[in-house]
PDB file of C-alpha atoms in Angstrom:
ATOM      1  CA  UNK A  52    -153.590 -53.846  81.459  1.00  0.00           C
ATOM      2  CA  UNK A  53    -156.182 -51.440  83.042  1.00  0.00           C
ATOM      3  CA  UNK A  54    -154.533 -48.521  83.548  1.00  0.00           C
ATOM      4  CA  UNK A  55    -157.776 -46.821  85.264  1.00  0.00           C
ATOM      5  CA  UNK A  56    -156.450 -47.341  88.437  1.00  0.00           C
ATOM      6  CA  UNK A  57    -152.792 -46.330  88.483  1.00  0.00           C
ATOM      7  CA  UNK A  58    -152.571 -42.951  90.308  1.00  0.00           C
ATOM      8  CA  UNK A  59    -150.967 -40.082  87.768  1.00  0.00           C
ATOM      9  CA  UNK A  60    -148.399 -38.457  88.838  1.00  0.00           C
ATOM     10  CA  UNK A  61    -148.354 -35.366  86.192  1.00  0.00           C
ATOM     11  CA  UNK A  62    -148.767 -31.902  87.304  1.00  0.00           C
ATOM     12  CA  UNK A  63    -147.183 -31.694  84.119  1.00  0.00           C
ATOM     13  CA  UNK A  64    -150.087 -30.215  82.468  1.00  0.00           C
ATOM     14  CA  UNK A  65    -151.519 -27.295  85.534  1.00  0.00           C
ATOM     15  CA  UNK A  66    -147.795 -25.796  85.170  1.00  0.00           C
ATOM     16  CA  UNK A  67    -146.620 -23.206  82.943  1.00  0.00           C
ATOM     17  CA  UNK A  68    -145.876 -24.963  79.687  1.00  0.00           C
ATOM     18  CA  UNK A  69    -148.851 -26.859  78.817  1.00  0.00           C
ATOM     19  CA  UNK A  70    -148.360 -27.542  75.314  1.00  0.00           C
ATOM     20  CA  UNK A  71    -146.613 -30.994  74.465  1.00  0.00           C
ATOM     21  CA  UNK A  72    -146.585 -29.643  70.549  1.00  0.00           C
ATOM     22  CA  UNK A  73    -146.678 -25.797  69.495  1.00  0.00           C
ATOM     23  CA  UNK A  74    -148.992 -24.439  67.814  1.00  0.00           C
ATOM     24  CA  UNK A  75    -146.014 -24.571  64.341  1.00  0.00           C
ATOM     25  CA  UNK A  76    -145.789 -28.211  64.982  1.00  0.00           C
ATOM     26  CA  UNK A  77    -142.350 -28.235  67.292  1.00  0.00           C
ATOM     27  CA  UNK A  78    -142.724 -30.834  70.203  1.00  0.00           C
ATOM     28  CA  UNK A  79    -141.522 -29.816  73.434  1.00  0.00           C
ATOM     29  CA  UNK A  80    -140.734 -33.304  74.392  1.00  0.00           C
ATOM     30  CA  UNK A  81    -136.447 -34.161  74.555  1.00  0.00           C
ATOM     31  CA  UNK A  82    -135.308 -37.437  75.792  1.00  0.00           C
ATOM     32  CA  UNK A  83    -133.335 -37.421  78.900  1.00  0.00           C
ATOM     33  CA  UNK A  84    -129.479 -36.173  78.807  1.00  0.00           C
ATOM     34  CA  UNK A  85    -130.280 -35.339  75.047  1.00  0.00           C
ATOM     35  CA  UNK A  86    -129.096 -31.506  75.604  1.00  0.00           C
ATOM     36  CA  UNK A  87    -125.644 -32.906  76.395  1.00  0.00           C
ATOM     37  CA  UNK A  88    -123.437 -32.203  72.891  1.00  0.00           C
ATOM     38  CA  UNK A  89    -122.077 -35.680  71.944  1.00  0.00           C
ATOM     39  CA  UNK A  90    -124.616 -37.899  73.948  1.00  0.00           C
ATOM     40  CA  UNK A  91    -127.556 -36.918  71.776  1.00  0.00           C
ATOM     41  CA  UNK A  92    -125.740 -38.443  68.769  1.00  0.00           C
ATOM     42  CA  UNK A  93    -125.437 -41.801  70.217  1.00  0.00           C
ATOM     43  CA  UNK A  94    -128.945 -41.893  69.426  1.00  0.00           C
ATOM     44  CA  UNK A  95    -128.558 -41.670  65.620  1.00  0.00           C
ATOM     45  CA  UNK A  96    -131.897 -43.701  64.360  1.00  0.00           C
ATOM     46  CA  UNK A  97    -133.817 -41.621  66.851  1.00  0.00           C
ATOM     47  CA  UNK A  98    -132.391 -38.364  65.213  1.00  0.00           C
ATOM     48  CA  UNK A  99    -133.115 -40.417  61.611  1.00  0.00           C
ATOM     49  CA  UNK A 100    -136.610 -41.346  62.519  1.00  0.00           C
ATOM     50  CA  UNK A 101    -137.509 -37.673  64.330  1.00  0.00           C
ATOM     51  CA  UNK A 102    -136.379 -35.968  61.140  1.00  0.00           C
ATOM     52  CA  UNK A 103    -138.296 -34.007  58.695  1.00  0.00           C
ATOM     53  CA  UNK A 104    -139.257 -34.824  55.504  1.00  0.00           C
ATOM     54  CA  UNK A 105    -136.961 -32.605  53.716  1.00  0.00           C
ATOM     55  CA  UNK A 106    -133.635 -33.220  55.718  1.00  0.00           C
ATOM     56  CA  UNK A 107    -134.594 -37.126  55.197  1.00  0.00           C
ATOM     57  CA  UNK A 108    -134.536 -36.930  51.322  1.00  0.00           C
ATOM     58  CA  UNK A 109    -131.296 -35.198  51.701  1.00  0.00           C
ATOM     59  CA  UNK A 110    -129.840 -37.751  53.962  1.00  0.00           C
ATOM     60  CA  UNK A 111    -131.358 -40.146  51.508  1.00  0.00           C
ATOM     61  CA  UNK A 112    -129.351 -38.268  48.693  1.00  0.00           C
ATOM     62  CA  UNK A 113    -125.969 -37.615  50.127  1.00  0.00           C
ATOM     63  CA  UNK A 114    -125.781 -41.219  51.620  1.00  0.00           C
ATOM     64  CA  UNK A 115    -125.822 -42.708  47.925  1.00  0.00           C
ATOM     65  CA  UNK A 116    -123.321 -39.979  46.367  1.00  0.00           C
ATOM     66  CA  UNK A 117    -120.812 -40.585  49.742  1.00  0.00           C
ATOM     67  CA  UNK A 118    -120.967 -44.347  49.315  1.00  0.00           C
ATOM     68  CA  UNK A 119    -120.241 -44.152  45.826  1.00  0.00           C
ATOM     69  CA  UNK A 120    -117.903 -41.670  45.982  1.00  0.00           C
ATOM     70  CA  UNK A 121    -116.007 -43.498  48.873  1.00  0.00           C
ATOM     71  CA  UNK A 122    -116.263 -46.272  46.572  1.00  0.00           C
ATOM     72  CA  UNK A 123    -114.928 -44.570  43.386  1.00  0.00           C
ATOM     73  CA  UNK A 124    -111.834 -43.926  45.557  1.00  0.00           C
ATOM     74  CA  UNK A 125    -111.140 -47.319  45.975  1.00  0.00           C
ATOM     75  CA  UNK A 126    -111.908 -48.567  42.524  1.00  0.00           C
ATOM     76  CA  UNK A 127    -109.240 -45.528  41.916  1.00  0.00           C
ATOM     77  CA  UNK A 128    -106.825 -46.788  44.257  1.00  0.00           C
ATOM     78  CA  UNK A 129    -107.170 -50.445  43.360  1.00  0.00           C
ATOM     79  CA  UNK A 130    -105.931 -49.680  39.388  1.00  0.00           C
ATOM     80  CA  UNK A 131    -103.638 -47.306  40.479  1.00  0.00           C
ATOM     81  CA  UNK A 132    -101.214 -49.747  42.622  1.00  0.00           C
ATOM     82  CA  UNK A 133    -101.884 -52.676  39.863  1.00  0.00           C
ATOM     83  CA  UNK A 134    -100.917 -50.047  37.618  1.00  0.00           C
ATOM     84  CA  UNK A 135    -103.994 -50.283  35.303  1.00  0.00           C
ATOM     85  CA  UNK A 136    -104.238 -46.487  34.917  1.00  0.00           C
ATOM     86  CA  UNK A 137    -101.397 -46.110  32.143  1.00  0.00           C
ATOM     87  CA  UNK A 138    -101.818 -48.997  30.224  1.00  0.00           C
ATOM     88  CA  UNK A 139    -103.981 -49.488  26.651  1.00  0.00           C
ATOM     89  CA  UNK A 140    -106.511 -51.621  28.312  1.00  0.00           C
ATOM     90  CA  UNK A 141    -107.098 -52.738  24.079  1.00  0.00           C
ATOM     91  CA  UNK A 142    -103.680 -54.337  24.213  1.00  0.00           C
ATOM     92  CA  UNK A 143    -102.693 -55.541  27.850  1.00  0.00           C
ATOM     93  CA  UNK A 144     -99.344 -57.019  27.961  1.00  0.00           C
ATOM     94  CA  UNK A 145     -99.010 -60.687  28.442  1.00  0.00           C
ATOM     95  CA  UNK A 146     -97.662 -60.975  32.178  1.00  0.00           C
ATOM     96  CA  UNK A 147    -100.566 -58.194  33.330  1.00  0.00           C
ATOM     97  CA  UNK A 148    -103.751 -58.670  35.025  1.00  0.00           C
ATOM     98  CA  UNK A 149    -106.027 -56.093  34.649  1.00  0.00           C
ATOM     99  CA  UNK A 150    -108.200 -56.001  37.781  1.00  0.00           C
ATOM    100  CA  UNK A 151    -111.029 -53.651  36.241  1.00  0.00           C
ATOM    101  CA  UNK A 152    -111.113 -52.837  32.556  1.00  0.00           C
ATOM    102  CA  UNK A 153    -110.723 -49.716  31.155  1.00  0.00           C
ATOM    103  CA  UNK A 154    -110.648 -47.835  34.369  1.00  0.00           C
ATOM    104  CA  UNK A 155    -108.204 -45.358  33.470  1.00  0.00           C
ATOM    105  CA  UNK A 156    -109.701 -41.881  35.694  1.00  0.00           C
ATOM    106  CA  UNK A 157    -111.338 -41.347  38.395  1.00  0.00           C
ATOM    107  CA  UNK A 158    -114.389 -40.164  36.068  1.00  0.00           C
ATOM    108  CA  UNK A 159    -114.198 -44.068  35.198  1.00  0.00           C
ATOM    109  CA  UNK A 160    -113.740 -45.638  38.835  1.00  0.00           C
ATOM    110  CA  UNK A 161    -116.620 -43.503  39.723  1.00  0.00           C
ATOM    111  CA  UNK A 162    -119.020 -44.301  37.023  1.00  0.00           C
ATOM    112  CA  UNK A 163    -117.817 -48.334  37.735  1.00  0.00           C
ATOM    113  CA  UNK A 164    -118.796 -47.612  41.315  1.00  0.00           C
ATOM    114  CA  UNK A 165    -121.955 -46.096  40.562  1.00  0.00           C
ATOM    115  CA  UNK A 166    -123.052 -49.035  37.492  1.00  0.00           C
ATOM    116  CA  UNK A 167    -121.857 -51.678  40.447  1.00  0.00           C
ATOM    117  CA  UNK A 168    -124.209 -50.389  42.886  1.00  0.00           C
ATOM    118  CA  UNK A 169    -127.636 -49.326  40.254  1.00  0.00           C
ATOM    119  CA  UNK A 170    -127.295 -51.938  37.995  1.00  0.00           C
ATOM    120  CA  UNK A 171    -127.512 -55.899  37.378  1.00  0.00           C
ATOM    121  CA  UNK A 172    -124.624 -56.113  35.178  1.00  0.00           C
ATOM    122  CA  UNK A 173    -121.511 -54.718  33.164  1.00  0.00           C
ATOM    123  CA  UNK A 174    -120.751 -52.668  29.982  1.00  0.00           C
ATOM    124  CA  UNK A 175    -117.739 -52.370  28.814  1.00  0.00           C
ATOM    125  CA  UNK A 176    -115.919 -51.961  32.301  1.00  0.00           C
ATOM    126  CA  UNK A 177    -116.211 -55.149  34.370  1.00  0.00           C
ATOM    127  CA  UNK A 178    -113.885 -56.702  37.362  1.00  0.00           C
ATOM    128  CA  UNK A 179    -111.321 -59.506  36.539  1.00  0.00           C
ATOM    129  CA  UNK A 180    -111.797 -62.896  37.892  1.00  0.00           C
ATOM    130  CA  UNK A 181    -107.807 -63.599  37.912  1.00  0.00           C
ATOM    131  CA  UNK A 182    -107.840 -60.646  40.217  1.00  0.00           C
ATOM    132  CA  UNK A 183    -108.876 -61.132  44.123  1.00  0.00           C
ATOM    133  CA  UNK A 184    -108.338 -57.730  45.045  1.00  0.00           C
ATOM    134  CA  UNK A 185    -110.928 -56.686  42.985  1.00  0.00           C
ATOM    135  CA  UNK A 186    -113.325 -59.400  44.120  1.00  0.00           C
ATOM    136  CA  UNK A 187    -112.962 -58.851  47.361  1.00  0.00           C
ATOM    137  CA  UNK A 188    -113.934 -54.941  47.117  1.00  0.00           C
ATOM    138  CA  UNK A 189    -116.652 -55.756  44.858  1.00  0.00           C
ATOM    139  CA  UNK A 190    -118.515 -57.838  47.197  1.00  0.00           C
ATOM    140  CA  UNK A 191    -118.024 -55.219  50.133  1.00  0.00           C
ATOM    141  CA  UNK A 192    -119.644 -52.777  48.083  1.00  0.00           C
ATOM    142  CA  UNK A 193    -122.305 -54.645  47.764  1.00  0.00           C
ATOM    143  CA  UNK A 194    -122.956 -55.569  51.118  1.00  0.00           C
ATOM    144  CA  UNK A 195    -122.484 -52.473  52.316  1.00  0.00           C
ATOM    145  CA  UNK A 196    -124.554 -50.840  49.734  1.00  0.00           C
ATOM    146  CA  UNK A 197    -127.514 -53.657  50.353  1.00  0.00           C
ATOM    147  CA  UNK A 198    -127.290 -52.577  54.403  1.00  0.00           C
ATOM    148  CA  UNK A 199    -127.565 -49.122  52.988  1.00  0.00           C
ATOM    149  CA  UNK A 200    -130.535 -48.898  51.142  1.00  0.00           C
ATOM    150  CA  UNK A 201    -132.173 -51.960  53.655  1.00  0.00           C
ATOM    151  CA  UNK A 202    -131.710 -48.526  56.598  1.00  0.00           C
ATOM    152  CA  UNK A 203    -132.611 -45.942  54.325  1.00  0.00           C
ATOM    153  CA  UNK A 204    -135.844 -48.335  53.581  1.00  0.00           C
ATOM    154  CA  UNK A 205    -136.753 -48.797  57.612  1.00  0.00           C
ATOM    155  CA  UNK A 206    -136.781 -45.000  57.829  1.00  0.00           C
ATOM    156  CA  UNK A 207    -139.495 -44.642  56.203  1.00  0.00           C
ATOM    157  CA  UNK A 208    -142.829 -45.757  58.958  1.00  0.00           C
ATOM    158  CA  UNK A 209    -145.073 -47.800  56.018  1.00  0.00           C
ATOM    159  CA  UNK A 210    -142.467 -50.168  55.523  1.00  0.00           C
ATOM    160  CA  UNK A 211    -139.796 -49.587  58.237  1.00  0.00           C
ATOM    161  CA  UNK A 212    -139.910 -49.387  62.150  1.00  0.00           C
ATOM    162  CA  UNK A 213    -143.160 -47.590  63.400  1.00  0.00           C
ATOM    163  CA  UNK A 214    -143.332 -45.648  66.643  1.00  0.00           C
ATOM    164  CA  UNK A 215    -145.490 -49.026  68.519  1.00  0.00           C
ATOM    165  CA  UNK A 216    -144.512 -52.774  66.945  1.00  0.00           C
ATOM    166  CA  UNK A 217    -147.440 -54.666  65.406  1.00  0.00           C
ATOM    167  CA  UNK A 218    -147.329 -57.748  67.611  1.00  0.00           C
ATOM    168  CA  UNK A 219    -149.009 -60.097  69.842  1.00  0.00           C
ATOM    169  CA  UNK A 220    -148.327 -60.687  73.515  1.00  0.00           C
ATOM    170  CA  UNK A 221    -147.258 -63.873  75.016  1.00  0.00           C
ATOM    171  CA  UNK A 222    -148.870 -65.207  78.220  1.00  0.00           C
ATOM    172  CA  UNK A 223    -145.628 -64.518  79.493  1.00  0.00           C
ATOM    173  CA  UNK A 224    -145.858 -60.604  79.073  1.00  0.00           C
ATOM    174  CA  UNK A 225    -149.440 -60.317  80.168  1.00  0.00           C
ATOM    175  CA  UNK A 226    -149.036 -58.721  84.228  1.00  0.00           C
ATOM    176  CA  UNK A 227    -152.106 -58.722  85.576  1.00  0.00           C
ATOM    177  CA  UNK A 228    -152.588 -55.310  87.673  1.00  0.00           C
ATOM    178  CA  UNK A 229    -149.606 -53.998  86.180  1.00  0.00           C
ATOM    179  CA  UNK A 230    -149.594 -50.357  84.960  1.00  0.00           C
ATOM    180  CA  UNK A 231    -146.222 -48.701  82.677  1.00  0.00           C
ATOM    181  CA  UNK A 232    -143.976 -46.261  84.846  1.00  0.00           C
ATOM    182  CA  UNK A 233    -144.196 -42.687  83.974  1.00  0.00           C
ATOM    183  CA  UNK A 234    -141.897 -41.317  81.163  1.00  0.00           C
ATOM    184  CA  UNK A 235    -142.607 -37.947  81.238  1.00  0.00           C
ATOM    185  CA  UNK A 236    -140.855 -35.626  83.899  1.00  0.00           C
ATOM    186  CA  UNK A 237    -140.106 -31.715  83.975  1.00  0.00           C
ATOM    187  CA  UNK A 238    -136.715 -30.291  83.310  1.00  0.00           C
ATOM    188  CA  UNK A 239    -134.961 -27.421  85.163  1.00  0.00           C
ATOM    189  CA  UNK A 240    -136.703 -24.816  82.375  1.00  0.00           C
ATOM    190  CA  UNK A 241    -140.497 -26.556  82.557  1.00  0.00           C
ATOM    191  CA  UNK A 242    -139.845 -28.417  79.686  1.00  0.00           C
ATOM    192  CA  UNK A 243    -140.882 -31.936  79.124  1.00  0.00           C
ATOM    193  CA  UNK A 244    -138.310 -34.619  79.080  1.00  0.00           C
ATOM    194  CA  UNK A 245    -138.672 -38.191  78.536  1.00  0.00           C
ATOM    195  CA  UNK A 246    -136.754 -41.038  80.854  1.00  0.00           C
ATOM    196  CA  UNK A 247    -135.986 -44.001  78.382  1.00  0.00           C
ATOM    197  CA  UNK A 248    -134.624 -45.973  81.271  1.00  0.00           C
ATOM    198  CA  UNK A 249    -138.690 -46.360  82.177  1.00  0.00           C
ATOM    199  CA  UNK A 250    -139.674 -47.375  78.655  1.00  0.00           C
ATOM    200  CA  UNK A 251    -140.550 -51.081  80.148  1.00  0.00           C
ATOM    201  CA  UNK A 252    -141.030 -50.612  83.612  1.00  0.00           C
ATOM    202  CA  UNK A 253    -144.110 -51.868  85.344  1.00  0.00           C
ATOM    203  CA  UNK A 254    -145.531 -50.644  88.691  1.00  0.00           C
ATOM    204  CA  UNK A 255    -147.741 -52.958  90.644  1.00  0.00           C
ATOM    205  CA  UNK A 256    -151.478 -51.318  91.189  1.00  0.00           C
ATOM    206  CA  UNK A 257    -154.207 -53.055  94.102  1.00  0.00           C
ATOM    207  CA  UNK A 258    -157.308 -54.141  92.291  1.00  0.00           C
ATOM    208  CA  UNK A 259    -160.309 -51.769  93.099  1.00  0.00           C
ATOM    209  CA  UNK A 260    -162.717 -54.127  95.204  1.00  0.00           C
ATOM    210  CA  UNK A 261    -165.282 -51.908  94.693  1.00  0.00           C
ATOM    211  CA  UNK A 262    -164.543 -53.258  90.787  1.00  0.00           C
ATOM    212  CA  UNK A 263    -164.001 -57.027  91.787  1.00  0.00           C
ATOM    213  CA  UNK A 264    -166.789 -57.548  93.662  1.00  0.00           C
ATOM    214  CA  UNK A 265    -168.976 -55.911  90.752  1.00  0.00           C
ATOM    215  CA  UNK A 266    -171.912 -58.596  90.270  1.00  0.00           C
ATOM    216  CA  UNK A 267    -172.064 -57.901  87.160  1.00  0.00           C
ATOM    217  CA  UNK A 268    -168.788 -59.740  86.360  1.00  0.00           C
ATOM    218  CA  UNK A 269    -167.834 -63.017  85.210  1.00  0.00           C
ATOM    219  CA  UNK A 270    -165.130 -65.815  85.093  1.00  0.00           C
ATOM    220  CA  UNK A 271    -163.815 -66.240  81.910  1.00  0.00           C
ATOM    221  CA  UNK A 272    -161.156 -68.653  80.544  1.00  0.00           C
ATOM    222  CA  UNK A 273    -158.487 -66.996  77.826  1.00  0.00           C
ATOM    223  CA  UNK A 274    -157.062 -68.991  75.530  1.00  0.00           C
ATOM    224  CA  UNK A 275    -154.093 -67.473  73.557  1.00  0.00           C
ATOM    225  CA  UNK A 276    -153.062 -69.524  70.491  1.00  0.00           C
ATOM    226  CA  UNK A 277    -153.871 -72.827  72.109  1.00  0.00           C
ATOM    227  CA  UNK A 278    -152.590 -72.110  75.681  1.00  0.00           C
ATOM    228  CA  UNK A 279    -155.000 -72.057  78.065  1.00  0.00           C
ATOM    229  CA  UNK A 280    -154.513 -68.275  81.059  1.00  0.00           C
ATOM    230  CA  UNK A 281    -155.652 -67.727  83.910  1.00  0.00           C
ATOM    231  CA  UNK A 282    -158.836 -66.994  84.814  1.00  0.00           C
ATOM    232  CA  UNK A 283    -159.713 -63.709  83.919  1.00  0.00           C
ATOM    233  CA  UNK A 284    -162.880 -61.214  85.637  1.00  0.00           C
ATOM    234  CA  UNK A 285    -164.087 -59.292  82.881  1.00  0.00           C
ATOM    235  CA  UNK A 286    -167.656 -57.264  82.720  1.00  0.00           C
ATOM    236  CA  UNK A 287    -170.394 -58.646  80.740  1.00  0.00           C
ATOM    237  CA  UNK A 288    -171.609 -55.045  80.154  1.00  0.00           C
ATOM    238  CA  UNK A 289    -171.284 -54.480  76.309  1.00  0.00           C
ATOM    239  CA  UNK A 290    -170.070 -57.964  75.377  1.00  0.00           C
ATOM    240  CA  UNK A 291    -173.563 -59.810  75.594  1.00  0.00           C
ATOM    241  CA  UNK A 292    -176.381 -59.015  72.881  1.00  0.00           C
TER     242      UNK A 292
END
């Protein structure tokens, strides 16, 4: 899409704030409705990905230590109500299943939780398999803990989401004069907000004849991954040697 001849609507840069980013770095660009309290937290992987570098590694850091701490608890819980925690895991007796050896503290539920998560097998503390409770809690910590660490990883832009996906278009997404809505509008204070809702709007734009009847322009036919387009006008200027 030519975007050369969609009119601009922005006065936004002749008014009083000019600046889209300070001169400390600090964009003056907020997403629509984001000043209202609760509603700006709906957008939690915006906040994520918006966040700087030092507030990310402590995200990073606390999200591990909660999820194994939350973790611990159960592990905790689980011995407790088999009644693990007061018995000499050495010398079970005969009618007792002991869901998770030698997890007799919390200092031991948490370390189990922690070796479950890091790790690729047991010590000396391991789950039962005559014991579904514990079975069933060690698989949710690891899927959970797997969808942790796959978020934390798309965080990060070289091997997570980027601010514009690396992909090809379609024929079916290519709108000949077709220009993208505006995003940008001005709040109630002059500063710049952005409208989401126009994120994939199109506006239909008339052709400049002046352009089209250029003769210095010739039909073309695109072919896109074997499918033959439309006829397309493009300028020879700077294509031919």
């Amino acid at each position: 899409m030519d975007g050369s001849n969609c009119k601009v609507i922005a006065p936004l840069l002749t008014q009083r704030y000019r600046r889209m980013v300070t001169k400390d770095g600090h964009s003056t660009l907020q997403m629509d409705g984001a000043q209202r309290g609760l509603v700006y937290l709906r957008d939690a992987w915006g906040i994520l990905m918006d966040m700087r570098w030092r507030w990310m590694m402590l995200v990073f850091s606390a999200s591990f230590v909660v999820h194994w701490l939350v973790f611990a608890v159960l592990w905790y819980v689980l011995a407790e109500m088999n009644g693990d925690l007061e018995l000499d895991h050495d010398a079970p007796p005969e009618n007792h299943t002991i869901c998770v050896k030698y997890i007799t503290s919390f200092t031991a539920a948490f370390s189990f939780s922690l070796e479950t998560q890091l790790t690729i097998g047991y010590g000396t503390m391991f789950p039962s398999g005559d014991c579904p409770s514990a079975i069933a809690l060690l698989a949710i910590q690891m899927l959970l803990g797997l969808m942790l660490e796959a978020f934390i990883t798309a965080m990060q832009e070289g091997t997570g989401e980027i601010c514009q996906r690396r992909t090809s278009y379609l024929p079916s997404e290519i709108m000949l004069h077709h220009c993208f809505a505006s995003l940008l509008t001005r709040g109630s204070k002059g500063e710049y907000q952005i409208k989401m809702e126009n994120f994939d709007k199109t506006v239909p734009e008339l052709p400049n004849p002046l352009v089209s009847k250029s003769p210095n322009r010739t039909d073309l036919d695109i072919r896109i991954n074997g499918q033959s387009m439309d006829n397309f006008q493009i300028s020879e200027t700077g294509l031919t040697e």
